[in-house]
PDB file of C-alpha atoms in Angstrom:
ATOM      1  CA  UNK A  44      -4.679   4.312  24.308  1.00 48.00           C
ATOM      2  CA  UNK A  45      -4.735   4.912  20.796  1.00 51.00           C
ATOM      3  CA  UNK A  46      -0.940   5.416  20.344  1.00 56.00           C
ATOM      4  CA  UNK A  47      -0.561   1.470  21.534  1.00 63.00           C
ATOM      5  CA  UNK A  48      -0.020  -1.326  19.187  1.00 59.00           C
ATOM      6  CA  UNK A  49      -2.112  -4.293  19.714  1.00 63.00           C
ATOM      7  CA  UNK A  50      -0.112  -7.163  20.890  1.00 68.00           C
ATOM      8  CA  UNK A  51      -1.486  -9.206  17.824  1.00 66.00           C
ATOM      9  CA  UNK A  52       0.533  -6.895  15.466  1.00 66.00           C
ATOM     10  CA  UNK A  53       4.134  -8.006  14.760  1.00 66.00           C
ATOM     11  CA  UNK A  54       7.147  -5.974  12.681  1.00 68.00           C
ATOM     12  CA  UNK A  55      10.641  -7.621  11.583  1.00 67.00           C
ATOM     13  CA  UNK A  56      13.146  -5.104  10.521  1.00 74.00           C
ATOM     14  CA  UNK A  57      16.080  -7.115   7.893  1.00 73.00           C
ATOM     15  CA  UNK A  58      19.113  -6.091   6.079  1.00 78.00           C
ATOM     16  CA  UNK A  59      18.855  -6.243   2.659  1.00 75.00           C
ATOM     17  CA  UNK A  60      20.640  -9.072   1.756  1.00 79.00           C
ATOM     18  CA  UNK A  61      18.148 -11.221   3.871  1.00 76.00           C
ATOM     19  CA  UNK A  62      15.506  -9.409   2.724  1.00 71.00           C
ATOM     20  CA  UNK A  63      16.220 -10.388  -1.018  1.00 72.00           C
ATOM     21  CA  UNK A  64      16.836 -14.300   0.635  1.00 70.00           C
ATOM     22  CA  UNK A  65      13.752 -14.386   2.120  1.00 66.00           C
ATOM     23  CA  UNK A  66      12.011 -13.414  -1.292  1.00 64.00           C
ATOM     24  CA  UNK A  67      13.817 -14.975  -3.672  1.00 65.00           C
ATOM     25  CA  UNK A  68      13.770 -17.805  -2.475  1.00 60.00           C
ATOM     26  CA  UNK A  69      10.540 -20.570  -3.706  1.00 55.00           C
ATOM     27  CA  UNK A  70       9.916 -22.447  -0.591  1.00 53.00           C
ATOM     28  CA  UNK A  71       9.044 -18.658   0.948  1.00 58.00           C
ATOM     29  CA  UNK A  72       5.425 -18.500  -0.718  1.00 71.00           C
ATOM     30  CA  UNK A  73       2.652 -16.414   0.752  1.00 76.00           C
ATOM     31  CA  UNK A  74       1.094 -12.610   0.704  1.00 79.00           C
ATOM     32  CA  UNK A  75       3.756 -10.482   1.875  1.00 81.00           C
ATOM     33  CA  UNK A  76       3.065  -6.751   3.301  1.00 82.00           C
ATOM     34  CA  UNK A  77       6.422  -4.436   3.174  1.00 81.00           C
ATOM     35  CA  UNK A  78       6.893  -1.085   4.002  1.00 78.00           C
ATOM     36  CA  UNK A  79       9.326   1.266   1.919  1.00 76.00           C
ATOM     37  CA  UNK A  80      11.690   1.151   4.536  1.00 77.00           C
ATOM     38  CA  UNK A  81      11.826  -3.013   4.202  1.00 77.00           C
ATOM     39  CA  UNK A  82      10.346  -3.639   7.043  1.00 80.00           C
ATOM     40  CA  UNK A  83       7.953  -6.780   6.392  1.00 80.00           C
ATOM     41  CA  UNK A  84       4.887  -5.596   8.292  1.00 81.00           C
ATOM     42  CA  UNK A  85       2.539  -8.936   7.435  1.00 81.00           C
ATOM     43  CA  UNK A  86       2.527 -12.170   5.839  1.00 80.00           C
ATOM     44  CA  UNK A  87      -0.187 -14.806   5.015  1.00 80.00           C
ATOM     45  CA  UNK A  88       0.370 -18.686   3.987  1.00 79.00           C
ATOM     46  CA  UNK A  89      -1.106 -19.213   1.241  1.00 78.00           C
ATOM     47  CA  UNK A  90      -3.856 -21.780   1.127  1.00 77.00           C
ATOM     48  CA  UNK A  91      -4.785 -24.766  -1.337  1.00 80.00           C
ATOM     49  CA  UNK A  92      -8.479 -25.024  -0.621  1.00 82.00           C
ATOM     50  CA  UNK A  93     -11.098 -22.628  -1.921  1.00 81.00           C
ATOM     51  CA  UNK A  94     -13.058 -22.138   1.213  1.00 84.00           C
ATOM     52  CA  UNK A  95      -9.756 -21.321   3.520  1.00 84.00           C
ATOM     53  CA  UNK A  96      -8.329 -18.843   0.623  1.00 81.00           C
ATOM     54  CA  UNK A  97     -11.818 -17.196   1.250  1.00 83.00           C
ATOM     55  CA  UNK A  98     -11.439 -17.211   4.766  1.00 83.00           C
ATOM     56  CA  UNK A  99      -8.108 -16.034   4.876  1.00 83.00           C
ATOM     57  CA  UNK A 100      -8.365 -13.155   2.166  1.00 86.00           C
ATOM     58  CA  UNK A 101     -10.995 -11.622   5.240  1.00 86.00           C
ATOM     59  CA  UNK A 102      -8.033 -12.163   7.606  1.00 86.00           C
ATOM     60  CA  UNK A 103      -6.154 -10.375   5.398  1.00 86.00           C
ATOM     61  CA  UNK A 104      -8.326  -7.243   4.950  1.00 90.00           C
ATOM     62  CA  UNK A 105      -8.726  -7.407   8.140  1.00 90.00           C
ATOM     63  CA  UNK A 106      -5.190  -7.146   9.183  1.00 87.00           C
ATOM     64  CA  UNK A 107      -4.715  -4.422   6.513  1.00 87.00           C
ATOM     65  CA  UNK A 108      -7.399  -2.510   8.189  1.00 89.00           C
ATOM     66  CA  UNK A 109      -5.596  -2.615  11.284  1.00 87.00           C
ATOM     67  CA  UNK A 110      -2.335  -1.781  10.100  1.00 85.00           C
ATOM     68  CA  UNK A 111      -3.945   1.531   7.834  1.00 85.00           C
ATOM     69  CA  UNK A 112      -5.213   2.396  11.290  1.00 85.00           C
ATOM     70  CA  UNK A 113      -2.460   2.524  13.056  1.00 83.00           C
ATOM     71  CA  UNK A 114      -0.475   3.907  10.636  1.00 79.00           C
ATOM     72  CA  UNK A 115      -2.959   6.428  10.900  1.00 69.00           C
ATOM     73  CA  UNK A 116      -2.820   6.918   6.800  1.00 60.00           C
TER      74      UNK A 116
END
């Protein structure tokens, strides 16, 4: 059904406080996705080789895609 989220599709919901850790802090590096509630709908590693940045910047879109979709935007 269309109203289903895929099982592949993940949401954390965090107080602000760790919200503000979680970003702040320099070990935490990486593409995050938020939504304006806070809600940190994806996150990517980043990566240190060319080719896999490449690779995962497709995941990325990808994922984006599928969130847009659902979100029905």
């Amino acid at each position: 059904a269309a109203d289903q989220v895929p099982e592949s599709i993940h949401s954390l919901t965090v107080s602000e406080g760790i919200f503000d850790q979680v970003f702040k802090a320099p070990a935490n590096n990486g593409i995050f996705i938020a939504d304006p509630l806070g809600n940190i709908m994806l996150h990517h590693q980043p990566e240190s080789d060319k080719h896999k940045t490449v690779m995962r910047s497709r995941d990325i879109l990808s994922d984006l895609k599928k969130l847009l979709k659902l979100s029905r935007i």
